[in-house]
Coordinates of C-alpha atoms in Angstrom, one line a residue:
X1 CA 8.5 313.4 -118.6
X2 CA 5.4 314.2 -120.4
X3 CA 4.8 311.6 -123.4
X4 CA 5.2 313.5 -127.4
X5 CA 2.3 314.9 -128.2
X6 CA 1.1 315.9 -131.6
X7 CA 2.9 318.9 -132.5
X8 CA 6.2 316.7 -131.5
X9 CA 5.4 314.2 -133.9
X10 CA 6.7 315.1 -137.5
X11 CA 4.7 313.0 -139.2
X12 CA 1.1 315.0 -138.0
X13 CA 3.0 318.2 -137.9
X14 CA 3.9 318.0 -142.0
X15 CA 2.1 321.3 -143.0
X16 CA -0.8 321.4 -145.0
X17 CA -2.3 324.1 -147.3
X18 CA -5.7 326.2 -147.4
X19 CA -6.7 328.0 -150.8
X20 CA -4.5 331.5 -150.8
X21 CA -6.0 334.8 -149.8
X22 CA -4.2 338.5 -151.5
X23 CA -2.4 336.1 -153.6
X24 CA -0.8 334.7 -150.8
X25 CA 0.1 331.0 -150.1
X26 CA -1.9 329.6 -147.0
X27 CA 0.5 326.8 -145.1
X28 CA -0.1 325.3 -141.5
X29 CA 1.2 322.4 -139.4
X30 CA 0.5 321.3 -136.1
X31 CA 3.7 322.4 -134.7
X32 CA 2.6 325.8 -132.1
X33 CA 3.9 324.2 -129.2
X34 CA 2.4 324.1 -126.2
X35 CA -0.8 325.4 -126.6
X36 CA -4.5 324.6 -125.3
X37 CA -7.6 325.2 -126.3
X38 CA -9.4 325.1 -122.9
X39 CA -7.2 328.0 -121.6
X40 CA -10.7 328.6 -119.3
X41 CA -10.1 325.5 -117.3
X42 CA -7.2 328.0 -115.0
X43 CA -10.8 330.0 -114.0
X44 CA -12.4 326.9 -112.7
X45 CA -9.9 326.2 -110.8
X46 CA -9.4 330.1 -109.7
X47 CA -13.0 329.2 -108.7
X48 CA -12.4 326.5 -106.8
X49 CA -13.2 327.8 -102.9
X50 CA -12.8 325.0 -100.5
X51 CA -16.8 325.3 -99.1
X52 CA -17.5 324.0 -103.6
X53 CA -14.6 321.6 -103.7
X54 CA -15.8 318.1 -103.2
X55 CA -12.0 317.0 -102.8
X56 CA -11.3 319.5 -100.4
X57 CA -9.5 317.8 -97.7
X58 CA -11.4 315.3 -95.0
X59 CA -14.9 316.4 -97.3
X60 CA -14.6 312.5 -98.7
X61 CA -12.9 309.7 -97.8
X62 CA -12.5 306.6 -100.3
X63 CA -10.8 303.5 -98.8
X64 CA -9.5 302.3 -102.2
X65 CA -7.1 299.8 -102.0
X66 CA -3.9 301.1 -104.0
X67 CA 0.4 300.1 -103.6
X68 CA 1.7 303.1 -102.3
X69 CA 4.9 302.2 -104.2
X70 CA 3.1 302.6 -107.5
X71 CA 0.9 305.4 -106.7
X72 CA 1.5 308.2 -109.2
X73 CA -2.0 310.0 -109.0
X74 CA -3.8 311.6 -105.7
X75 CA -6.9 310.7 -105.2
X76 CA -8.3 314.1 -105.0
X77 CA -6.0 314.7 -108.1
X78 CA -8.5 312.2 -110.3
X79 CA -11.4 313.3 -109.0
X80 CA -10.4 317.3 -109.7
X81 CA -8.9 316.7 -113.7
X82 CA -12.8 314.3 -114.3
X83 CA -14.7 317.3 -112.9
X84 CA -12.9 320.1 -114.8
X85 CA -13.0 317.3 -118.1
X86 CA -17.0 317.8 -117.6
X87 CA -17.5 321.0 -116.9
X88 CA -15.3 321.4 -120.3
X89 CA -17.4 319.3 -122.2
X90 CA -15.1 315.7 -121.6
X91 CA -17.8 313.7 -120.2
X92 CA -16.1 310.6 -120.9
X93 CA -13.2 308.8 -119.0
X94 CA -11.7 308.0 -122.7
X95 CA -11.4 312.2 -122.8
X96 CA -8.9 312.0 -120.3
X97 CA -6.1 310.0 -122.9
X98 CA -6.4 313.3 -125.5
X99 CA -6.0 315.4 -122.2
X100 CA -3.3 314.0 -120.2
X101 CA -0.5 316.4 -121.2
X102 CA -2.4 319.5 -121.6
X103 CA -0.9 322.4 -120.4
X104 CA -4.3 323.8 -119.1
X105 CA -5.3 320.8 -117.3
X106 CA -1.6 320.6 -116.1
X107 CA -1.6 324.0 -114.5
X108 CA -5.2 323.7 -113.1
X109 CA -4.3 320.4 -111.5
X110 CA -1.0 322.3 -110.1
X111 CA 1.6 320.5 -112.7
X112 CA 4.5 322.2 -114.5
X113 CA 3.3 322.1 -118.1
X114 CA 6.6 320.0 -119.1
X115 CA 7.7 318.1 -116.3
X116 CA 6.4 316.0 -114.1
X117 CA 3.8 312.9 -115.1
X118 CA 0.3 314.3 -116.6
X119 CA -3.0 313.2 -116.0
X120 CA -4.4 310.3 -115.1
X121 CA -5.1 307.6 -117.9
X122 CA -8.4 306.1 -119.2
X123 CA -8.2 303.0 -117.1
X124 CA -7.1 304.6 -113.8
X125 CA -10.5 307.0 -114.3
X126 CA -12.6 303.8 -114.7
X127 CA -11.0 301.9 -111.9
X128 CA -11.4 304.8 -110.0
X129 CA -15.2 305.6 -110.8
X130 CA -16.0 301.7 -110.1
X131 CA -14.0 301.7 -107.2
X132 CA -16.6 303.7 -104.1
X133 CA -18.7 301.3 -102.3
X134 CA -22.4 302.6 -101.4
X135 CA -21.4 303.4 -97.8
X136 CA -18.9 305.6 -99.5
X137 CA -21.1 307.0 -102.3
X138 CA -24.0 308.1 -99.6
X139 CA -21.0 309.8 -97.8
X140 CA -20.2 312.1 -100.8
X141 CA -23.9 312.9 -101.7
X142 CA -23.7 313.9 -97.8
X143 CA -20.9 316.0 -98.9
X144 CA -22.2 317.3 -101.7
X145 CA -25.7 318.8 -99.4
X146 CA -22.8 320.1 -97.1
X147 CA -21.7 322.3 -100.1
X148 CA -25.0 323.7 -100.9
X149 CA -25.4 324.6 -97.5
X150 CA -21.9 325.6 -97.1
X151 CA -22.8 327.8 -100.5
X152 CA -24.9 330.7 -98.5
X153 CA -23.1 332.9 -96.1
X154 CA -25.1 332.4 -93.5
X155 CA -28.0 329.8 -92.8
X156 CA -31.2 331.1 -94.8
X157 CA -34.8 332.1 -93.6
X158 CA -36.5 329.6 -95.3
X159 CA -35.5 327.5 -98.7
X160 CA -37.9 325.8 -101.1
X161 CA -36.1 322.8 -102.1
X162 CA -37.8 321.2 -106.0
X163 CA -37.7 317.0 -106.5
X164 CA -38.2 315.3 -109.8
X165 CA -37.1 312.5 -111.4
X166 CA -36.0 312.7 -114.9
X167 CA -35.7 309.7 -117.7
X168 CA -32.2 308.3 -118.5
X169 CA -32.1 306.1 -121.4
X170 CA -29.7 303.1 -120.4
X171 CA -27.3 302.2 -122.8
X172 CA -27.3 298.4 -122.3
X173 CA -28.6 295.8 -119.5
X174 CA -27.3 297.6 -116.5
X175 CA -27.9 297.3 -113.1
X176 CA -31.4 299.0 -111.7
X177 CA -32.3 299.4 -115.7
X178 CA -36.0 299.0 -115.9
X179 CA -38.7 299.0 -119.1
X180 CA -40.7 302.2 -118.1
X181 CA -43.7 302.2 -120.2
X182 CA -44.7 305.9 -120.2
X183 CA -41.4 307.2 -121.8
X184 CA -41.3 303.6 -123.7
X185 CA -37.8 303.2 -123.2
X186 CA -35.5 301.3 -121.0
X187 CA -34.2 303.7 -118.5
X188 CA -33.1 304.7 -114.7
X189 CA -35.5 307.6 -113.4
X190 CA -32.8 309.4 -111.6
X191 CA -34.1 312.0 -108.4
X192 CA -32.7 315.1 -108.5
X193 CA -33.2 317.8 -106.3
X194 CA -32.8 321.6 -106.6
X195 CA -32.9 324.9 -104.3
X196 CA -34.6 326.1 -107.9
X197 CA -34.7 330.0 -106.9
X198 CA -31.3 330.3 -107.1
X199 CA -30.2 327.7 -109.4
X200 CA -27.9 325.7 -106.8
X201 CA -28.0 322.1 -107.1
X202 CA -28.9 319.9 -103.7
X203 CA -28.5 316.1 -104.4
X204 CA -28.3 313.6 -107.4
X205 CA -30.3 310.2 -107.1
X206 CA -30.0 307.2 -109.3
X207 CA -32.9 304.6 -109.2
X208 CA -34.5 302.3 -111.1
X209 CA -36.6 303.1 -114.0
X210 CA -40.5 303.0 -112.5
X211 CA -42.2 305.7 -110.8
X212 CA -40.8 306.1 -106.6
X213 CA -42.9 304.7 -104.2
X214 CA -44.6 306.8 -101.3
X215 CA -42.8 304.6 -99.1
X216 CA -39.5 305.4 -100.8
X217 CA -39.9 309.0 -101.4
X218 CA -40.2 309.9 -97.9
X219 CA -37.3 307.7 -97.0
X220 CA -35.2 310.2 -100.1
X221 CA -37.1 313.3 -97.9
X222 CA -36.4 312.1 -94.8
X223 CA -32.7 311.9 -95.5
X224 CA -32.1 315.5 -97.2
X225 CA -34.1 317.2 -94.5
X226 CA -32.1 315.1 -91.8
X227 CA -28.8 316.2 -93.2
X228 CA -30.3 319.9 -94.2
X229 CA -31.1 320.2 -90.4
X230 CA -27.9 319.6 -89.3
X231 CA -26.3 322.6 -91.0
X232 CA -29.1 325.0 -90.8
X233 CA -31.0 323.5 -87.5
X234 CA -34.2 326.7 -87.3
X235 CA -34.2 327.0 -91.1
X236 CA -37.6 326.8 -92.7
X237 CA -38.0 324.1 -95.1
X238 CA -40.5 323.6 -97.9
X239 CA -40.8 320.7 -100.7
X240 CA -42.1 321.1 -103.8
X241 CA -43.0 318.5 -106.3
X242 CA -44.9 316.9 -109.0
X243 CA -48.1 314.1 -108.3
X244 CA -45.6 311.5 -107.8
X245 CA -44.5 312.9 -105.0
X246 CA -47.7 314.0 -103.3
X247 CA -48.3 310.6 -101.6
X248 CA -49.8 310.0 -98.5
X249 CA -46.2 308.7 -96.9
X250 CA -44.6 311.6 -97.9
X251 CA -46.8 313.8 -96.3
X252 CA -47.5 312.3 -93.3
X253 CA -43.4 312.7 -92.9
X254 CA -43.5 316.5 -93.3
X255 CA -46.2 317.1 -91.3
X256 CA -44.0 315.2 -88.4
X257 CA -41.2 316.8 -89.8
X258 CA -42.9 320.6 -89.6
X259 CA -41.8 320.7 -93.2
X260 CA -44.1 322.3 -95.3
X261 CA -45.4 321.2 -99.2
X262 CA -46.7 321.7 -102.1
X263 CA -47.3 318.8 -104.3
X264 CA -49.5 318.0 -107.8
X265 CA -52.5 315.7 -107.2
X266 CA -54.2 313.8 -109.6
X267 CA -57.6 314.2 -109.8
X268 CA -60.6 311.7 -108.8
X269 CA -64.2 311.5 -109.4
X270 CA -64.2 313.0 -105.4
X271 CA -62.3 316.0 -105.9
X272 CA -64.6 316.3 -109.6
X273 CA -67.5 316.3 -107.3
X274 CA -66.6 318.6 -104.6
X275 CA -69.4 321.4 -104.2
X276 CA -67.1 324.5 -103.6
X277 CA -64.8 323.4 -107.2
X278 CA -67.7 322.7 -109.2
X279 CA -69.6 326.1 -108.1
X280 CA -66.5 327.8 -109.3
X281 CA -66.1 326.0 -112.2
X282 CA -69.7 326.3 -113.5
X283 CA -69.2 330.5 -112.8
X284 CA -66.4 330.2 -115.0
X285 CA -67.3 328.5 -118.0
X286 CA -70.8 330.6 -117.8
X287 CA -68.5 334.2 -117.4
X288 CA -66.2 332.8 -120.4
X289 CA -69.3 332.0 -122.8
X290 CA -70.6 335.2 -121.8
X291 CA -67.9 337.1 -122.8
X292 CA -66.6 335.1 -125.8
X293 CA -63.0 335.1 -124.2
X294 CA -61.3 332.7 -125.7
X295 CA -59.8 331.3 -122.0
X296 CA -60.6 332.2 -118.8
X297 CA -58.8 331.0 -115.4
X298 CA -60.6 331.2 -111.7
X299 CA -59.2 329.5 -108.7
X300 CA -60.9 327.4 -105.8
X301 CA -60.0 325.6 -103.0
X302 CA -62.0 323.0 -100.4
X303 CA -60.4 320.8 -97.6
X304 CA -59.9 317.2 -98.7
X305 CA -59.3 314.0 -97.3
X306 CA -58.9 310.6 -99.4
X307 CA -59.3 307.2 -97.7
X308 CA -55.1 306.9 -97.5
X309 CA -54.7 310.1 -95.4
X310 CA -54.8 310.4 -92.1
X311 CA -56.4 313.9 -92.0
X312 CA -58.2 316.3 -94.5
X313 CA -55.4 318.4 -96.1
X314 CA -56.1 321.9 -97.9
X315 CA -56.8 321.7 -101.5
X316 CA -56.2 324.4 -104.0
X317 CA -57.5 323.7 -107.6
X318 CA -56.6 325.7 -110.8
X319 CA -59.5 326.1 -112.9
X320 CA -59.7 326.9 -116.6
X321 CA -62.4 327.6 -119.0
X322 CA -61.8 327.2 -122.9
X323 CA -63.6 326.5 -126.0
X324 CA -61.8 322.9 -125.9
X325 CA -63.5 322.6 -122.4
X326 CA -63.0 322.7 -119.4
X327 CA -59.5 321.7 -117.2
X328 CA -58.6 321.3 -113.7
X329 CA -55.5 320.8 -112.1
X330 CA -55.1 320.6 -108.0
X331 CA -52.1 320.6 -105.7
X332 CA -52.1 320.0 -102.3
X333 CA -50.6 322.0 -99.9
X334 CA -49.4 322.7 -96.1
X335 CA -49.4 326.1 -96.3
X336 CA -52.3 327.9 -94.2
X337 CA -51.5 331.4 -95.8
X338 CA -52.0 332.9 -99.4
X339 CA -54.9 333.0 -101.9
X340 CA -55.4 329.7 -104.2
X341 CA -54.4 331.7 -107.0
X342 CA -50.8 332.4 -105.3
X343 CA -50.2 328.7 -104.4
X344 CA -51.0 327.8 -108.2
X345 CA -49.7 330.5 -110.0
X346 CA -46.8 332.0 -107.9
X347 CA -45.4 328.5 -106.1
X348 CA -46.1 325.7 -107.5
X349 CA -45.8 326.7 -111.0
X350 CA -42.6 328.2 -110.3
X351 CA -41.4 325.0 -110.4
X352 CA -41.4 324.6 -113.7
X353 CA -37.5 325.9 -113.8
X354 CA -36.1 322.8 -112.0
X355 CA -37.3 321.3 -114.7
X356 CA -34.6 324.1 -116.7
X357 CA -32.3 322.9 -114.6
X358 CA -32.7 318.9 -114.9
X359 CA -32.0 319.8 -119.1
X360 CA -28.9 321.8 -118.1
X361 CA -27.4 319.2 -115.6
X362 CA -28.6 316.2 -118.0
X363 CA -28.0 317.9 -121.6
X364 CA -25.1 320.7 -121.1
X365 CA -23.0 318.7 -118.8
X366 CA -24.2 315.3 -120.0
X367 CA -24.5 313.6 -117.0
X368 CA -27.3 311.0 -118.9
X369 CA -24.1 309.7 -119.6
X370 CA -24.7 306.9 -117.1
X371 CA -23.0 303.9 -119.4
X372 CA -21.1 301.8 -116.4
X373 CA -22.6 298.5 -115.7
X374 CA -22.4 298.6 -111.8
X375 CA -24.8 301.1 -110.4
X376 CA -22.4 302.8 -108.3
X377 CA -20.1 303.7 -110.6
X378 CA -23.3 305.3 -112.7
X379 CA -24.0 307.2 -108.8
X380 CA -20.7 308.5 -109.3
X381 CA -20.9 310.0 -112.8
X382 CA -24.0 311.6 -111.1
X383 CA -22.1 313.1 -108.6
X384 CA -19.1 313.9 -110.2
X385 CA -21.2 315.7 -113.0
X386 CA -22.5 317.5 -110.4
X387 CA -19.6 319.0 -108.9
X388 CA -18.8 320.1 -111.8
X389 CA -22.3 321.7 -111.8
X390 CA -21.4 323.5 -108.9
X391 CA -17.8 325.1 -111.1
X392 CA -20.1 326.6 -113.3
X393 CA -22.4 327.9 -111.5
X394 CA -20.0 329.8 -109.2
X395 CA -18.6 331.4 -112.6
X396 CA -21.9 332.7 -113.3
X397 CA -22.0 333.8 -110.2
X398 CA -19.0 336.2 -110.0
X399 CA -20.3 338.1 -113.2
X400 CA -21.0 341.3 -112.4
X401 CA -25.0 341.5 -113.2
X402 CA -25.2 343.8 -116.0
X403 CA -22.7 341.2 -118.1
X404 CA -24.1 339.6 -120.9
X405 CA -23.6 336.3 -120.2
X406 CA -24.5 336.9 -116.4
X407 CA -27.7 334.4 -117.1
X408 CA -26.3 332.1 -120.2
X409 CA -26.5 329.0 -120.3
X410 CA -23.4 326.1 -119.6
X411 CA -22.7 325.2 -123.0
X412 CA -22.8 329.3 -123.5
X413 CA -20.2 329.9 -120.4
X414 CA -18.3 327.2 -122.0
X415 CA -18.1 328.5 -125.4
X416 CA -17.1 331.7 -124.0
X417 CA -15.0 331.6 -121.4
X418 CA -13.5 328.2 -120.9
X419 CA -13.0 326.8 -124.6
X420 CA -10.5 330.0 -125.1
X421 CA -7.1 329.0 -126.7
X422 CA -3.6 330.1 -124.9
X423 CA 0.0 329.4 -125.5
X424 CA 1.9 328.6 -122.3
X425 CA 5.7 329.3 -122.4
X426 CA 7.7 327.9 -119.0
X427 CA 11.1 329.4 -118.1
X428 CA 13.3 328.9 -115.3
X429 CA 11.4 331.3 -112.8
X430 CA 7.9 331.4 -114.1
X431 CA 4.8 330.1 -116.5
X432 CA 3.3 332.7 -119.0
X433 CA 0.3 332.1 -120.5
X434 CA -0.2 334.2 -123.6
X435 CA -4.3 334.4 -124.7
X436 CA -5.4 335.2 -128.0
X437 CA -5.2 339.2 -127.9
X438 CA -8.6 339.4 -129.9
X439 CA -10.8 337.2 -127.1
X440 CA -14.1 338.7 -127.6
X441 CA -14.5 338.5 -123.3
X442 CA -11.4 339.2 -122.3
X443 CA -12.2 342.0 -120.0
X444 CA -14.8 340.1 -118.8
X445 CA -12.3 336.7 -118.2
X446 CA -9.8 339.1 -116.6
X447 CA -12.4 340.5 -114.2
X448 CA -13.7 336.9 -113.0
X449 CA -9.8 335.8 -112.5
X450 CA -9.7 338.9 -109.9
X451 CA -13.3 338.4 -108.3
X452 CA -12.5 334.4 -107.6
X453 CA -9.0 335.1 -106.5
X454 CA -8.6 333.7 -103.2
X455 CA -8.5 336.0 -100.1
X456 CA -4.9 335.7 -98.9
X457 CA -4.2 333.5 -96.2

C-alpha cells in the first residue's frame, strides 16, 4: 500500500484562511485527495514510441547485481519515473521521495494510483545512477545514436551533424574536474553533438575540463560516424564545428572517412598574408571609406596548407570592414561546391543554434546538474537528461504547425502542457482523470493525446 501522503495527514491538512472576497470567508486545507499537479506526465508517456524509449526492451542492458527476492522496482521502471522527473522539471534523485505516490507518475509508470508500491526511493535512484560501468555506459550512448537514427522514417540524404563542448561548473573535487582558465572556473567541458536542423539530439559526452585534443576529437568522430554508418550505411555525412575542432587529426579522419567539414580556424600571420585575402580585404575597407557605410562585408577564399596538414585544404575567409577596423574570420572546409559567401553565411554560421540547443539541454532540463562524484554516474545524468530531451522534443513535434507553442521553448511546453493539475478518482472498473475544465490548452492537450496514441497492435 502506498505510504499517507499529505492530504492524509490531519495535522498539514488543518485548513487555513486567505483574506475574504464578496464578504465571503476564504478557507483551504490540503485535503483534495488524490490529485497531481503534473497531470502532463500521462502525454510523455502517450509519447513514448518504442524507436525514443531508451528502456525499450533489449535497447540497454545493465548487469547490476540485485536479490531477486527483494526486487520491488524494474530496472526499466527507474530509469522511465528519472526521465519523466526531468523532463518535468525533477532533476534531482531527492525529487523522486516528494514523487513516489503521485498519481501521475503512478499511471505513467503503469501503477494503480492506490495500490501497489510507488516509485522508487532516493537511494535506489542513486544506487542505480552509480551502478553502469563504462562498458555499459558506451552501450547506452550507442543506444541513444540508434534512436536518433531510428527517429527519421527512412535513412536521410545527407545530415549535417554540429559538435561543441560546453562549460559545466563542478560542484566539488569530482572525478575528470579540471581548472579551465578561459571560463575561470573549475569545470568538465562536456561534447555534445546535435543534428541542429532539426533540433534532434545525437550524443552526450562528459570530459574533463581543458580544450579536446586533435587526437581525441577524431577518436569522439570516428565513433559517431562508425555507429551512424551502421544504420544509414550510403547517407551523406557532414561535421560542423568550432576552431577546436578544425585540427589536423580530425581532418585527416574525414577525408579517409569521405565525411565532409566545416570547421573555424584561427587565424596566423600566413593566412594574414595570403595575396588573394588581403586583395579583398584592401577593396573593402577602400569601398566602405568611400561610401561612409558604417560596415561593409566581402568574402574571399585561397587554398591553404599549414605545416601539420598533410595537403592544402580550401579556405574560405569572412571579411569585414568597420570604422573599429578591420576583422577576419576563416573556416576551413571540404566542400568543393558553393560561393565563400554561402559556406560563411549559410553553413557554418548556421551553427550558431546548436549552440540554442546546448542552453536548452543544459538550462531547461538542467542536465549541468552533474553533482555525483564518480564520472560515470555524471555520464548517466547526461544521458538520462537526454532522453528526456528526446520526450519533449517528440511533443513539439506532434503539434500541429500553426499552434502557438509549435516552436516554444521546454520550460514553455512544461508550463503549458505538462505542469497541468488533475484529480484522479479509481473505481472498481476504471481510472478517471478529471483536468481543470478552464486549462488554457486543452484542446491543444487533447489533440496531442490522439496524434501520439499508439497505432494498434
Amino acid at each position: 500500500m502506498p505510504r499517507a501522503t499529505p492530504a492524509m495527514n490531519d495535522d498539514i491538512a488543518s485548513s487555513f484562511g486567505f483574506p475574504a472576497v464578496g464578504r465571503k470567508k476564504i478557507t483551504a486545507a490540503f485535503d483534495g485527495g488524490r490529485l497531481t499537479s503534473d497531470g502532463g506526465v500521462l502525454l510523455l508517456a502517450q509519447g513514448r514510441a518504442r524507436d525514443g524509449d531508451l528502456a525499450a526492451p533489449g535497447r540497454v542492458v545493465l548487469t547490476i547485481p540485485r536479490d531477486p527476492a527483494r526486487v520491488i522496482h524494474r530496472l526499466d521502471e527507474i530509469l522511465r519515473a528519472r526521465v519523466f522527473a526531468i523532463a518535468c522539471g525533477y532533476e534531482d534523485a531527492d525529487d523522486l521521495d516528494a514523487l513516489r505516490d503521485d498519481p501521475g507518475f503512478r499511471l505513467a509508470l503503469g501503477k494503480l494510483p492506490e495500490s501497489g508500491a510507488g516509485l522508487a526511493s532516493q537511494p535506489t535512484m542513486s544506487r542505480w545512477e552509480n551502478a553502469p560501468t563504462t562498458r555499459e555506459l558506451a552501450s547506452m550512448m550507442a543506444a541513444m545514436i540508434d534512436i536518433y537514427c531510428a527517429s527519421y522514417p527512412a535513412p536521410p540524404t545527407a545530415v549535417t551533424l554540429d559538435i561543441d563542448d560546453t562549460c559545466d561548473v563542478v560542484h566539488g573535487y569530482q572525478q575528470l574536474s579540471f581548472w579551465n582558465g578561459h571560463h575561470g572556473e573549475r569545470c568538465f567541458l562536456p561534447i555534445h553533438i546535435y543534428d541542429t536542423a532539426t533540433g534532434r539530439p545525437v550524443a552526450m559526452l562528459l570530459r574533463t575540463g581543458k580544450t579536446p585534443s586533435g587526437k581525441e576529437a577524431a577518436g569522439h568522430i570516428r565513433r559517431l560516424v562508425r555507429h551512424l554508418r551502421r544504420n544509414w550505411p550510403d547517407t551523406h555525412i557532414t561535421i560542423r564545428g568550432d576552431g577546436h575542432y578544425g585540427r589536423p587529426e580530425v581532418m585527416a579522419y574525414c577525408d579517409a572517412a569521405r565525411v565532409d567539414y566545416v570547421f573555424g580556424l584561427p587565424t596566423n600571420s600566413a593566412l594574414r598574408a595570403d595575396p588573394a585575402i588581403v586583395a579583398v580585404a584592401d577593396a573593402c575597407a577602400v569601398k566602405r571609406a568611400q561610401r561612409q557605410c558604417p560596415v561593409l562585408r566581402n568574402y574571399a577564399e585561397t587554398r591553404y596548407g599549414a605545416k601539420t596538414w598533410k595537403c592544402q585544404r580550401r579556405v574560405v575567409a569572412r571579411i569585414e570592414a568597420s570604422t573599429l577596423g578591420m576583422d577576419i574570420r576563416y573556416v576551413v572546409t571540404s566542400l568543393a561546391t558553393g560561393s565563400a559567401e554561402h559556406i560563411y553565411d549559410t553553413l557554418y554560421c548556421a551553427r550558431g543554434q546548436a549552440e540554442n540547443l546546448i542552453k536548452r539541454h543544459k538550462s531547461q532540463l538542467a542536465s549541468d546538474r552533474t553533482s555525483c562524484r564518480s564520472a560515470n554516474a555524471n555520464q548517466m545524468r547526461l544521458i538520462l537528461h537526454t532522453a528526456a530531451y528526446w520526450l519533449l522534443w517528440r511533443i513539439q513535434q506532434a503539434m500541429p504547425r500553426t499552434a502557438a507553442l509549435a516552436s516554444a521553448e521546454f520550460t514553455t511546453l512544461r508550463l503549458r502542457l505538462l505542469k497541468v493539475a488533475a484529480r484522479v478518482v479509481e473505481s472498481a472498473s476504471r481510472i478517471r482523470i478529471a483536468f481543470a475544465s478552464a486549462c488554457p490548452d486543452a484542446d491543444l492537450f487533447r489533440a496531442l493525446v490522439l496524434r501520439l496514441k499508439p497505432a494498434p497492435t
